[in-house]
Structure formats: C-alpha cells, structure tokens
C-alpha cells in the first residue's frame, strides 16, 4: 500500500529535480507521440533540443533566435511569477502584451518621422503603461467588487485581440501601405527600430530588460519587504492580514508589475522582431509564459533557464517542422505536456512516499 | 429579422455553452475548480468532428467527444486528486494541452464538412403555428442539453447521491469523517464535467459552424466558467445565463451582418465585455452559493 505523507518542509532537492524530471518525461512521452505520428522519435527529439544550438548548417541562424524568443517569455513570466506567489492569477498576460504593443506603437507613430533619441524610451514607457493599464482593470474590479481576476483578465485577452485587429486595419494602418492591413514597419525607421545590439546574438533591448527584470525580481522577492509581503500573502493570507499587509495593495502591486512587464515585452517585440502592428501579432507568448513561470519554480533564476528551454522548443519545433514535416501544433502539445508532468512530479516536493503493508484490523 | 429564426439561432448558439457550463457546475459543486473547460471543449470539438466524418454518424461523433472530454478531464482528476497539484495551474495546463492536441489532430480535417445532424420534429407540438417551428423543431442535442439541465437539477436537489456530492463540495473534511469517498466522488464529478464539455465542443464543430478550424471554440469554455459564477451554482441560473449569452452573441452577429455604423471590432468584443460586466454586477452583490471547499486540495492525513 503506497501512502503519501506530507513533508514538514518542501524538499529543496526535489524542487530542483522536478523540472529536470518533467523535461525527461516529456521527451519520453513526446517521443512516443512522434513515433505514433510516424516520425523517428530520437531524431525528432534531437532536432528539437540539440540541432538549434549545434547543427552545423542551421545553428548559425537559430542560435540568435534563442534570445529573441526567450526575451519576451522571461519578461512576462517574471511578472506573472510574482502574482502567482501571492495567489493572484493573472492569466491575461497575452492581452497586456498586445495592449503594450498597440499603445507603445501608437505613441511612436504619432511622432513619425521624428528621429529623436528620446522617442524609443518614450515608447517603452508608453508600452509598459499600456500593459499596466490593461492589468489594472482586473485589479480594480477585484479589489472594489471582489470579481474573479482569472476570468476578467482572460476575457480582456479577446477584447485586446479585437483592439489589435481594429488598430492594424484602421487607425494605425500604414497610410503608404496601399490599403494593406498593418502599421508602418519599424524596421525601416532607424530611430525606433529595436535592432540587435550585438550583431548575430539576437540580443535586443527586450532581452536586456528581461535580464534586468530577473535580477530586480530576485532582489524584490528575497531582499525587499514588499516581496516578503507578497510571499506571506500567498502562503498565509490570514497571518499577512494580521501583520498589517494590505491585500488591496498586494493585488495592485502584483497585477501592476506583471501588466507593465508584459506591456513592455509587447513593445520590444513590435519594434524589433515583429516589426509592425499586424493582426497576427499576438503569438501566444502570454500563455506560454505561464508554463515558463511554473517550470522555473516561480524563482527568477529558474525562470531564466525555463525561458531559454521553452525558446529552444519553439525554435526546435520550427526546425522539426521544416526537416521532418512534424505538424506545428505538436510543439504546442509538447509544451502543454511539460507543464502537466511538472505539476504531476511536484507532489514529491511536498510529500514523500511511504510503502506500508496494509494493516489488518 | 424573423423572430422565429432569431429564437432558433439563439438556442443553437447557447447550447454549447449550456452543456459545458452545466457540467462544470457539477464539478464545482463537488468542490473542484477545473479551469480546463476550454481545453476539453476544443478536444471534444475535434474528436467529435473526426469521428463524425470518419463514421458518417454525428451521434457517434457526439459520443466520441464525450468520451474524449471525460478522458482528458481524468488527467486533471488524477493530477489534482491523487498527486494533489494546484487546481488553478492544472486547469490552465489542461487548456494548453487541449489546444495543442486539438490542433494536432485537426490539421487533417480543415476544410471538410461534417455530416449534418437531422432536425427532430416533435409530432403535434411541432405543428403549432409559430411556436412549433420556434421551440419544437431543433436537433436532438438541443433537447438533450435541456434535459440534462433538468436532470442535474433533480440529481442535486432530490437524490441522496446529489446530497452527498454537495456535502463533499461544502466541507470535504466532514464528508470524509462521515465515511464518504471524497476523491472517488470528485473524480466522478470531474469525468461528468469533462464529458459535458466534450459534448459542448462537438456541438460547435458539428452543428453550429459546422466545420473544424483551429481554436474554434474561441473562449466559449471560459464563458461557461463565468456563467457558473453568474448562476450562483444553480442549474436554472446556468440555463438563463447560457441563453442570455447566446442572445447577445446572435444579436451581435446580426448587427455585423446588417452593417451598422458600429465598428465590427466593437461588436465582436461585446460578448466578452458583457460577460465581464455581468461578473462585476454579480460579485458586487456578494458571491452567494460558492461551495465551501471550492478549489481546495483534499488529502486524508490518516
């Protein structure tokens, strides 16, 4: 008879082991899935996890993509992880990401074709504010009326997608674009183009911001009183209230940070890799970042690694699509499975297995 | 606009949400919050479509969709009930898995047409001049969904098993102390909710659209979750909520087709905005009727 026994404290060893175990399990089950699709499993796994970095022919292109994809994922996941620690479930980061891009791009395009060096920083601020404002809607509704922030933040994703559609086909459309949807291309506007800082690395301002966010989040959560309050609210809400922590402030803090970071991520993406506001701008980073946050154990440095790993699966997935004809959706399933296995193996962090004979009465 | 057609299309657009929401209400009544409704719906949509196209029988498609939804929900059940994972995170994971799985399965079925589900004209009642065509000339799933609402109401309200399910949801420690198998009861409720969500998804792909496109449920699962809150966890409330929402969707689509001065985007976002508004109104009154143990993990310590 197998029985679960609660550990007095979460196991430190298992906290580190579970993500690795989850990745291994995903590889095994994913391999079986690929075999079922009639693709060679080992080759598929190698194409996804190894070739983007070390393939003699493709690595030159795909290695820089690692940072390009990991940047927004890490930036968004860092913000989400702070809220998840406090038990505040912002799952509408995708909407905040879109609104950040739309707001920042709108502010920038209002000054077209200025070439002031101040314009890009201004756009970053506008993007972060756009995402922040979008996240304030669930924050205000939750604190004023007690409305569930999960449902509200998610509904707002669909609203944001419609705003994006109207922006790209209407009020932000390129006046010189012969009526095609999509805004002016920022890549042709050097003053605001978020180009690679060092050629061939994929490092743009958004990636720099992601690294800064990792360190700032570490300082906040481990060294700052507000970070302590956030953790206390998540682990013992009653104790937090007695200690004088205002739940309202925590809600505003968590949703505000995650919204602003997601908005900034959107702005860096729209002025850099994406290049323009277009109808298919929302690429699901806001949802994948949820997986990244959990895979990184809600720990800033863990999220850094998880973001890189998830970026690898994106690039590897594209490569596998190209080389093996693997369906594009299989990588989405792969990422979802990763979260599932992580949550499943997480039981060992808080519980230990006891093998005991069934006692006879 | 023909009022008969209007009522018919409202009922058709409300049915998927009604099915998913009534299932989720039972799950939540047992104290489990499954946020994976969207994932189970879309999986049901693609499985139902694939089976209906493969066999030529829409009813088999619905059955397959229910099984697929239940199977997926049991993954959630094992994780949350035996491995004690966080219900919010696991539900989100279920949605992500479902979206990926459905896109993978469905890539071969884009552009195909499903065999149509015939209308079931109820004799005598269907012959009433206007009302007959309006209310008694639908496909079988519309009636099934209404019957399901009534059955769930009766089950929760009138039967001993329903009472036990509610007890588990209100206070799992006490229910456990009384000797009820909390985990098993919850797994049954989760599977029922998954089957209902699968049926709802299949209704979208087999009747409402009827085609398969990736991501076609477009948030219907999340709206079903909102409707359970709106309904204050009562079966009749779920029915009203789903039909109200169906009404908003149909009116919005008709306005788009009629070409009003309102931009299309404003109209397409209106169902989501109205859902938020309704949630705010409900929560401002104070949430009534949420099961006491909703979303909490249960682990028998001895």
XYZ file of C-alpha atoms in Angstrom:
663
model
C 0.000 0.000 0.000
C 1.524 3.298 -1.071
C 0.713 6.304 1.012
C 1.623 9.987 0.726
C 2.974 11.669 3.791
C 3.279 15.446 3.968
C 6.814 16.696 4.435
C 7.286 19.185 7.260
C 9.003 21.462 4.752
C 9.124 21.375 0.934
C 12.120 19.330 -0.175
C 14.896 21.513 -1.614
C 16.319 18.619 -3.560
C 13.014 17.814 -5.254
C 12.343 21.480 -6.049
C 15.358 21.310 -8.316
C 14.853 17.762 -9.561
C 11.205 18.019 -10.663
C 11.760 20.349 -13.659
C 14.515 18.055 -14.964
C 12.326 15.020 -14.406
C 9.434 16.736 -16.157
C 11.596 17.529 -19.178
C 12.786 13.914 -19.352
C 9.245 12.550 -19.077
C 8.075 14.975 -21.764
C 10.884 13.776 -24.044
C 9.879 10.142 -23.499
C 6.147 10.648 -23.985
C 6.782 13.143 -26.776
C 8.997 10.554 -28.464
C 6.197 8.002 -28.260
C 3.841 10.604 -29.726
C 6.228 11.323 -32.600
C 6.599 7.597 -33.236
C 2.817 7.358 -33.378
C 2.847 10.131 -35.980
C 5.254 8.030 -37.996
C 8.329 10.184 -37.332
C 11.612 8.815 -35.984
C 11.376 9.654 -32.263
C 15.066 10.025 -31.418
C 15.725 12.177 -34.424
C 12.722 14.379 -33.588
C 13.906 14.903 -30.022
C 17.403 15.683 -31.246
C 16.055 18.132 -33.815
C 14.092 19.963 -31.149
C 16.633 20.071 -28.319
C 20.055 19.769 -29.918
C 20.091 20.920 -33.541
C 19.008 24.549 -32.947
C 22.212 25.065 -30.982
C 24.735 22.739 -32.588
C 23.597 21.804 -36.086
C 26.453 22.849 -38.422
C 24.077 24.256 -41.007
C 21.179 25.738 -39.058
C 22.756 26.769 -35.759
C 24.065 29.990 -37.276
C 20.518 31.136 -37.882
C 18.744 29.558 -34.955
C 21.174 30.343 -32.119
C 20.353 34.090 -32.070
C 16.657 33.180 -32.200
C 17.070 31.662 -28.758
C 17.414 35.053 -27.091
C 14.822 36.645 -29.382
C 12.202 34.115 -28.256
C 13.353 33.821 -24.650
C 13.341 37.588 -24.041
C 9.574 38.183 -24.050
C 8.868 34.824 -22.370
C 11.181 35.641 -19.455
C 9.982 39.223 -19.139
C 6.322 38.182 -18.975
C 6.941 35.123 -16.780
C 8.867 37.154 -14.196
C 5.865 39.440 -13.760
C 3.418 36.531 -13.599
C 5.518 34.632 -11.059
C 5.258 37.464 -8.523
C 1.483 37.359 -8.739
C 1.362 33.540 -8.627
C 3.412 33.657 -5.427
C 0.701 35.810 -3.855
C -2.141 33.658 -5.203
C -3.152 36.288 -7.757
C -3.808 34.610 -11.076
C -3.225 36.961 -13.932
C -3.699 34.691 -16.922
C -4.415 37.512 -19.353
C -0.789 38.441 -19.971
C -1.394 37.901 -23.676
C -3.853 40.807 -23.638
C -1.469 43.040 -21.703
C 1.289 42.133 -24.143
C -0.902 43.141 -27.093
C -2.056 46.365 -25.454
C 1.531 47.300 -24.617
C 2.496 46.872 -28.252
C -0.506 48.823 -29.544
C -0.118 51.713 -27.061
C 3.646 51.988 -27.489
C 3.417 51.813 -31.268
C 0.615 54.398 -31.306
C 2.697 56.857 -29.271
C 5.709 56.283 -31.528
C 3.758 56.608 -34.760
C 2.240 59.877 -33.543
C 5.739 61.373 -33.864
C 6.552 59.800 -37.252
C 9.096 60.518 -38.791
C 10.944 62.113 -35.853
C 14.430 60.793 -35.170
C 14.930 61.900 -31.566
C 16.866 59.527 -29.343
C 14.220 60.079 -26.683
C 11.444 58.587 -28.784
C 12.278 54.913 -28.174
C 12.441 55.283 -24.372
C 9.154 57.163 -24.531
C 7.607 54.303 -26.477
C 8.887 51.774 -23.927
C 7.238 53.770 -21.150
C 4.019 54.022 -23.161
C 4.074 50.266 -23.822
C 4.616 49.434 -20.168
C 1.843 51.855 -19.199
C -0.486 50.283 -21.763
C 0.052 46.821 -20.300
C -0.177 48.225 -16.782
C -3.480 49.943 -17.515
C -4.902 46.763 -19.049
C -3.916 44.821 -15.913
C -5.424 47.494 -13.688
C -8.901 46.599 -14.957
C -8.948 43.177 -13.219
C -7.111 44.726 -10.253
C -9.723 47.424 -9.707
C -12.622 45.034 -10.272
C -11.148 42.505 -7.858
C -10.436 44.991 -5.077
C -13.608 47.067 -5.488
C -16.165 44.360 -6.216
C -14.380 41.073 -5.490
C -14.672 39.988 -9.122
C -12.594 36.937 -10.056
C -9.390 38.192 -11.703
C -8.821 34.922 -13.610
C -11.953 35.280 -15.696
C -11.714 39.058 -16.152
C -8.069 39.056 -17.229
C -8.781 36.248 -19.669
C -11.882 37.908 -21.181
C -9.744 41.001 -21.723
C -7.433 38.980 -23.990
C -10.262 38.643 -26.507
C -11.065 42.336 -26.156
C -7.403 43.212 -26.738
C -7.297 40.996 -29.835
C -10.199 42.954 -31.279
C -8.487 46.246 -30.483
C -5.380 44.910 -32.216
C -7.474 43.999 -35.258
C -9.022 47.438 -35.431
C -5.613 49.109 -34.940
C -3.893 47.165 -37.692
C -6.701 47.538 -40.212
C -7.839 51.000 -39.127
C -6.337 53.702 -37.021
C -2.698 52.535 -37.058
C -2.651 51.315 -40.639
C 0.260 52.414 -42.766
C -1.022 55.363 -44.853
C 1.510 54.416 -47.517
C 0.690 50.718 -47.408
C -1.685 50.631 -50.405
C -4.550 49.708 -48.120
C -2.968 46.519 -46.786
C -3.571 45.938 -43.062
C -0.636 46.523 -40.730
C 1.127 49.600 -39.413
C 4.296 51.251 -40.692
C 7.288 48.965 -40.438
C 9.552 49.965 -37.579
C 12.458 48.181 -39.204
C 12.571 50.960 -41.785
C 12.608 53.686 -39.128
C 16.105 53.613 -37.589
C 15.288 55.966 -34.687
C 12.950 53.466 -33.042
C 13.994 50.119 -34.566
C 14.817 47.776 -31.698
C 17.725 46.170 -33.549
C 20.220 43.624 -32.331
C 22.674 45.345 -30.014
C 25.480 42.974 -30.981
C 25.127 41.547 -34.457
C 24.457 37.814 -34.614
C 23.443 37.337 -30.982
C 19.738 38.114 -31.062
C 20.316 40.425 -28.106
C 17.932 43.391 -28.325
C 16.709 45.840 -25.686
C 13.914 43.490 -24.673
C 16.422 40.776 -23.783
C 18.420 43.293 -21.745
C 15.195 44.285 -19.981
C 14.479 40.604 -19.289
C 17.868 40.118 -17.611
C 17.361 43.271 -15.534
C 13.885 42.028 -14.580
C 15.345 38.712 -13.385
C 17.767 40.466 -11.055
C 15.224 43.037 -9.902
C 12.677 40.301 -9.175
C 15.260 38.368 -7.195
C 16.059 41.452 -5.107
C 12.375 42.219 -4.634
C 11.341 38.719 -3.607
C 14.371 37.772 -1.492
C 15.549 41.048 -0.010
C 12.712 43.567 -0.029
C 9.851 43.927 2.442
C 7.236 44.089 -0.338
C 8.487 40.795 -1.725
C 8.191 39.296 1.732
C 4.634 40.638 1.966
C 3.798 39.076 -1.394
C 5.080 35.667 -0.290
C 3.335 35.961 3.073
C 0.024 36.790 1.375
C 0.337 33.707 -0.801
C 1.353 31.287 1.911
C -0.665 32.554 4.875
C -3.269 35.158 3.929
C -4.656 35.418 7.450
C -1.240 35.904 9.002
C -0.484 38.552 6.380
C -3.626 40.461 7.288
C -2.771 40.358 11.000
C 0.718 41.598 10.169
C -0.846 44.650 8.549
C -0.268 43.714 4.920
C -3.000 45.290 2.837
C -4.417 42.700 0.419
C -5.590 45.517 -1.843
C -2.058 46.835 -2.193
C -0.709 43.379 -2.971
C -3.283 42.916 -5.740
C -2.364 46.258 -7.299
C 1.349 45.591 -6.906
C 1.266 42.118 -8.466
C -1.082 42.862 -11.332
C 0.665 46.188 -11.945
C 4.128 44.648 -12.216
C 3.010 41.770 -14.413
C 0.969 44.070 -16.664
C 3.794 46.567 -17.089
C 6.355 43.857 -17.874
C 4.032 42.161 -20.365
C 3.303 45.530 -21.982
C 6.999 46.335 -22.263
C 7.618 42.888 -23.764
C 4.971 43.639 -26.385
C 6.587 46.955 -27.257
C 10.066 45.432 -27.598
C 8.591 42.754 -29.845
C 6.616 45.099 -32.083
C 9.545 47.459 -32.640
C 12.008 44.599 -33.057
C 11.410 41.033 -34.243
C 7.778 41.565 -35.301
C 8.435 44.954 -36.892
C 4.880 46.206 -37.145
C 1.428 46.127 -35.586
C -0.381 43.449 -37.544
C -3.428 41.313 -36.979
C -1.440 38.177 -36.131
C 0.872 39.936 -33.688
C -0.418 38.039 -30.638
C 1.619 34.855 -30.849
C 0.707 33.199 -27.566
C 3.771 34.298 -25.592
C 1.451 35.452 -22.818
C 0.131 31.914 -22.372
C 3.429 30.095 -22.821
C 4.886 32.407 -20.157
C 2.553 30.736 -17.655
C 4.341 27.445 -18.339
C 7.702 29.202 -18.082
C 6.783 30.680 -14.698
C 5.840 27.281 -13.262
C 8.708 25.421 -14.901
C 11.072 27.965 -13.324
C 9.502 27.218 -9.934
C 8.379 30.874 -9.673
C 12.031 31.633 -8.956
C 13.661 34.405 -11.060
C 16.777 32.427 -11.982
C 14.705 29.314 -12.591
C 12.521 31.343 -14.935
C 15.620 32.485 -16.806
C 16.557 28.854 -17.503
C 12.966 27.816 -18.197
C 12.537 30.684 -20.648
C 15.630 29.612 -22.554
C 14.441 25.998 -22.610
C 10.987 26.994 -23.836
C 12.533 29.200 -26.503
C 14.566 26.191 -27.568
C 11.420 24.112 -28.031
C 9.917 26.895 -30.165
C 12.926 27.040 -32.471
C 13.420 23.281 -32.422
C 9.742 22.867 -33.225
C 10.077 25.099 -36.267
C 13.163 23.183 -37.329
C 11.373 19.857 -36.882
C 8.503 21.201 -38.961
C 10.965 22.030 -41.705
C 13.159 18.928 -41.551
C 10.772 16.162 -40.516
C 7.422 17.601 -41.509
C 6.259 17.481 -37.911
C 2.920 19.320 -37.512
C 3.370 22.766 -35.966
C 0.762 22.048 -33.332
C 2.714 19.133 -31.894
C 5.142 21.553 -30.272
C 2.232 23.310 -28.550
C 1.143 19.950 -27.182
C 4.739 19.269 -26.184
C 4.832 22.477 -24.128
C 1.493 21.732 -22.501
C 2.690 18.231 -21.569
C 5.760 19.739 -19.963
C 3.567 21.753 -17.587
C 1.442 18.680 -16.867
C 4.412 16.494 -15.982
C 5.876 19.243 -13.845
C 2.663 19.558 -11.851
C 2.464 15.774 -11.533
C 6.016 15.255 -10.293
C 5.718 18.253 -7.990
C 3.942 16.014 -5.490
C 7.379 14.774 -4.366
C 8.365 18.282 -3.317
C 5.685 18.475 -0.662
C 5.020 14.811 0.071
C 7.081 11.683 0.491
C 6.038 8.208 -0.481
C 5.626 5.649 2.255
C 5.414 1.983 1.429
C 3.488 0.317 4.179
C 1.726 -3.018 4.462
C -1.975 -2.683 4.764
C -2.693 -3.161 8.419
C -5.189 -5.802 9.335
C -7.862 -4.683 11.681
C -35.458 39.971 -38.572
C -37.709 36.953 -38.332
C -38.410 36.301 -34.644
C -38.675 32.553 -35.228
C -35.214 32.419 -36.782
C -33.884 34.645 -34.012
C -35.052 32.318 -31.242
C -33.793 29.292 -33.151
C -30.341 30.769 -33.627
C -30.165 31.905 -30.002
C -30.896 28.357 -28.873
C -28.259 26.972 -31.228
C -25.596 29.415 -30.109
C -26.428 28.900 -26.414
C -26.334 25.091 -26.455
C -22.536 24.523 -26.429
C -22.062 26.909 -23.516
C -25.053 25.450 -21.717
C -23.625 21.924 -21.991
C -20.161 22.939 -20.812
C -21.495 25.135 -18.006
C -23.890 22.578 -16.543
C -21.056 20.039 -16.408
C -18.680 22.494 -14.801
C -21.345 23.400 -12.258
C -21.479 19.789 -11.067
C -17.670 19.713 -10.859
C -17.611 22.900 -8.798
C -20.460 21.636 -6.618
C -18.154 18.764 -5.664
C -15.542 21.309 -4.603
C -13.220 21.139 -7.614
C -12.383 24.123 -9.806
C -11.490 22.847 -13.264
C -10.282 25.752 -15.396
C -9.627 23.403 -18.305
C -13.139 23.655 -19.789
C -11.824 25.397 -22.900
C -9.277 22.629 -23.475
C -11.833 19.861 -23.026
C -14.338 21.641 -25.298
C -11.872 22.058 -28.129
C -10.747 18.437 -27.779
C -14.381 17.364 -27.884
C -14.878 19.559 -30.934
C -12.076 17.941 -32.887
C -12.745 14.364 -31.747
C -16.450 14.703 -32.438
C -15.724 16.107 -35.862
C -13.143 13.456 -36.718
C -15.384 10.585 -35.632
C -18.454 12.011 -37.343
C -16.542 12.469 -40.594
C -14.975 9.009 -40.271
C -18.160 7.101 -39.488
C -20.695 9.386 -41.128
C -22.730 9.431 -37.964
C -22.947 12.680 -35.988
C -24.360 10.879 -32.969
C -21.281 8.645 -32.776
C -19.280 11.841 -33.046
C -21.022 13.262 -30.002
C -20.430 10.038 -28.087
C -16.745 10.079 -29.003
C -16.464 13.716 -27.995
C -17.951 12.955 -24.590
C -15.502 10.106 -24.073
C -12.565 12.271 -25.168
C -13.609 15.111 -22.877
C -14.010 12.741 -19.956
C -10.641 11.081 -20.637
C -8.870 14.428 -20.722
C -10.632 15.592 -17.581
C -9.487 12.445 -15.795
C -5.863 13.505 -16.415
C -6.775 16.630 -14.485
C -8.531 14.470 -11.917
C -5.537 12.201 -11.298
C -3.209 15.193 -11.007
C -5.367 17.205 -8.631
C -6.910 14.389 -6.592
C -4.090 11.849 -6.269
C -0.990 13.957 -6.908
C -2.513 16.982 -5.121
C -1.407 19.536 -7.688
C -2.714 23.091 -7.666
C -6.137 23.138 -9.331
C -5.741 26.525 -10.987
C -2.379 25.658 -12.544
C -3.503 22.176 -13.599
C -6.672 23.521 -15.185
C -4.667 26.037 -17.175
C -2.313 23.243 -18.201
C -5.305 21.188 -19.334
C -6.432 24.053 -21.567
C -2.973 24.386 -23.114
C -2.726 20.614 -23.681
C -6.216 20.546 -25.178
C -5.480 23.399 -27.574
C -2.269 21.710 -28.755
C -3.814 18.254 -29.016
C -6.814 19.501 -30.983
C -4.670 21.471 -33.412
C -2.543 18.381 -33.960
C -5.483 16.060 -34.578
C -7.480 18.604 -36.523
C -4.841 19.601 -39.079
C -6.068 16.832 -41.390
C -9.694 17.869 -41.143
C -9.562 21.561 -42.068
C -11.964 22.422 -44.857
C -14.030 19.240 -44.609
C -17.736 19.214 -43.932
C -19.397 17.224 -41.187
C -22.478 15.073 -41.774
C -25.398 17.123 -40.551
C -27.435 16.252 -37.518
C -31.031 15.977 -38.627
C -33.762 18.007 -37.034
C -36.111 16.241 -34.738
C -39.637 17.471 -35.341
C -41.693 16.635 -32.328
C -45.102 15.423 -33.532
C -48.138 17.532 -32.570
C -46.095 20.171 -30.728
C -44.086 20.859 -33.871
C -47.299 21.616 -35.754
C -48.250 24.598 -33.593
C -48.091 27.554 -35.985
C -45.236 29.822 -34.814
C -44.128 28.232 -31.549
C -43.776 24.849 -33.189
C -41.060 25.951 -35.546
C -39.504 28.134 -32.857
C -39.236 25.657 -29.992
C -40.038 22.140 -31.146
C -38.115 21.721 -34.343
C -34.483 21.537 -33.226
C -31.802 18.910 -33.426
C -31.683 16.272 -30.725
C -28.760 17.844 -28.833
C -30.746 20.984 -28.013
C -33.354 18.867 -26.264
C -30.670 16.709 -24.706
C -28.989 19.766 -23.224
C -32.257 20.991 -21.746
C -32.988 17.536 -20.368
C -29.516 17.459 -18.885
C -30.140 20.710 -17.034
C -33.337 19.301 -15.581
C -31.598 16.042 -14.687
C -28.745 17.844 -12.945
C -31.225 19.974 -11.034
C -33.150 16.916 -9.931
C -29.994 14.987 -9.086
C -28.548 17.709 -6.883
C -31.815 18.673 -5.320
C -33.771 15.455 -4.874
C -31.414 12.489 -4.649
C -29.268 11.185 -1.848
C -26.238 10.916 -4.163
C -26.661 14.578 -5.042
C -26.752 15.484 -1.381
C -23.507 13.568 -0.797
C -21.862 15.331 -3.753
C -22.852 18.710 -2.346
C -21.613 17.706 1.102
C -18.217 16.792 -0.351
C -18.081 20.187 -2.012
C -19.134 22.158 1.017
C -16.812 20.570 3.549
C -14.596 17.714 2.440
C -13.163 17.095 5.920
C -16.605 16.461 7.381
C -17.687 14.362 4.420
C -14.537 12.274 4.841
C -15.212 11.909 8.551
C -18.684 10.617 7.719
C -17.067 7.920 5.593
C -17.712 9.250 2.084
C -15.021 8.631 -0.502
C -14.156 12.255 -1.268
C -11.633 11.528 -4.000
C -13.775 8.994 -5.847
C -16.856 11.216 -5.775
C -14.831 14.128 -7.083
C -13.312 12.027 -9.871
C -16.809 11.018 -10.980
C -17.903 14.651 -11.000
C -14.780 15.684 -12.948
C -15.414 12.993 -15.563
C -19.030 14.105 -15.918
C -17.908 17.700 -16.377
C -15.375 16.627 -18.992
C -17.987 14.645 -20.914
C -20.356 17.632 -20.909
C -17.604 19.978 -22.108
C -16.744 17.499 -24.858
C -20.400 17.414 -25.976
C -20.488 21.208 -25.988
C -17.367 21.355 -28.120
C -18.733 18.798 -30.547
C -21.901 20.879 -30.877
C -19.775 23.810 -32.044
C -17.907 21.798 -34.679
C -20.785 19.582 -35.817
C -23.838 21.838 -35.678
C -23.105 25.462 -35.051
C -20.338 26.086 -37.568
C -20.226 23.102 -38.853
C -16.568 22.778 -39.745
C -13.284 22.361 -37.987
C -10.972 25.347 -37.620
C -8.137 25.643 -35.139
C -9.086 27.386 -31.890
C -12.722 27.454 -32.981
C -14.273 27.460 -29.511
C -12.832 30.984 -29.101
C -13.178 31.258 -25.344
C -16.568 29.515 -25.019
C -15.106 27.366 -22.230
C -14.085 30.426 -20.251
C -17.501 31.958 -20.754
C -19.018 28.726 -19.430
C -16.907 29.182 -16.290
C -18.174 32.738 -15.953
C -21.758 31.564 -16.374
C -21.398 29.161 -13.450
C -20.445 32.131 -11.279
C -23.290 34.172 -12.781
C -25.689 31.347 -11.966
C -24.584 31.250 -8.321
C -24.104 27.489 -8.782
C -27.784 26.811 -9.579
C -28.950 24.787 -12.573
C -31.722 27.217 -13.532
C -29.264 30.106 -13.382
C -26.941 28.263 -15.761
C -29.806 27.876 -18.217
C -30.698 31.574 -18.023
C -27.059 32.642 -18.261
C -26.318 30.490 -21.288
C -29.404 31.680 -23.169
C -28.729 35.315 -22.319
C -25.224 34.907 -23.616
C -26.487 33.124 -26.720
C -28.820 36.077 -27.264
C -26.005 38.601 -27.030
C -23.885 36.607 -29.487
C -26.661 36.271 -32.042
C -27.723 39.920 -31.860
C -24.096 40.991 -32.206
C -23.614 38.767 -35.265
C -26.849 40.011 -36.837
C -25.787 43.612 -36.305
C -22.484 42.816 -38.004
C -24.302 41.253 -40.949
C -26.740 44.152 -41.159
C -23.797 46.548 -41.407
C -24.445 49.105 -38.691
C -22.248 52.130 -38.153
C -20.676 50.441 -35.139
C -17.221 49.016 -35.983
C -17.058 45.245 -36.333
C -14.423 45.020 -33.596
C -16.676 46.696 -31.026
C -19.410 44.198 -31.850
C -17.091 41.167 -31.705
C -15.724 42.173 -28.328
C -19.164 42.882 -26.875
C -19.911 39.326 -25.623
C -16.682 39.357 -23.610
C -17.309 42.863 -22.265
C -20.839 41.932 -21.275
C -19.524 38.820 -19.524
C -17.146 40.996 -17.505
C -19.959 43.428 -16.712
C -22.213 40.624 -15.535
C -19.427 39.158 -13.387
C -18.918 42.556 -11.787
C -22.619 43.004 -11.048
C -22.853 39.518 -9.546
C -19.747 39.915 -7.411
C -20.751 43.419 -6.284
C -23.854 41.854 -4.745
C -21.557 39.494 -2.846
C -20.881 35.975 -4.101
C -23.626 33.627 -2.998
C -23.566 29.900 -3.187
C -19.916 29.139 -3.885
C -19.229 25.659 -2.442
C -17.205 25.887 0.762
C -14.307 23.688 -0.331
C -14.105 25.039 -3.889
C -10.559 24.817 -5.238
C -9.016 23.318 -2.101
C -6.964 20.129 -2.277
C -8.050 17.248 -0.107
C -5.539 14.944 1.488
C -6.700 12.480 4.108
C -3.997 12.744 6.750
C -4.896 9.486 8.391
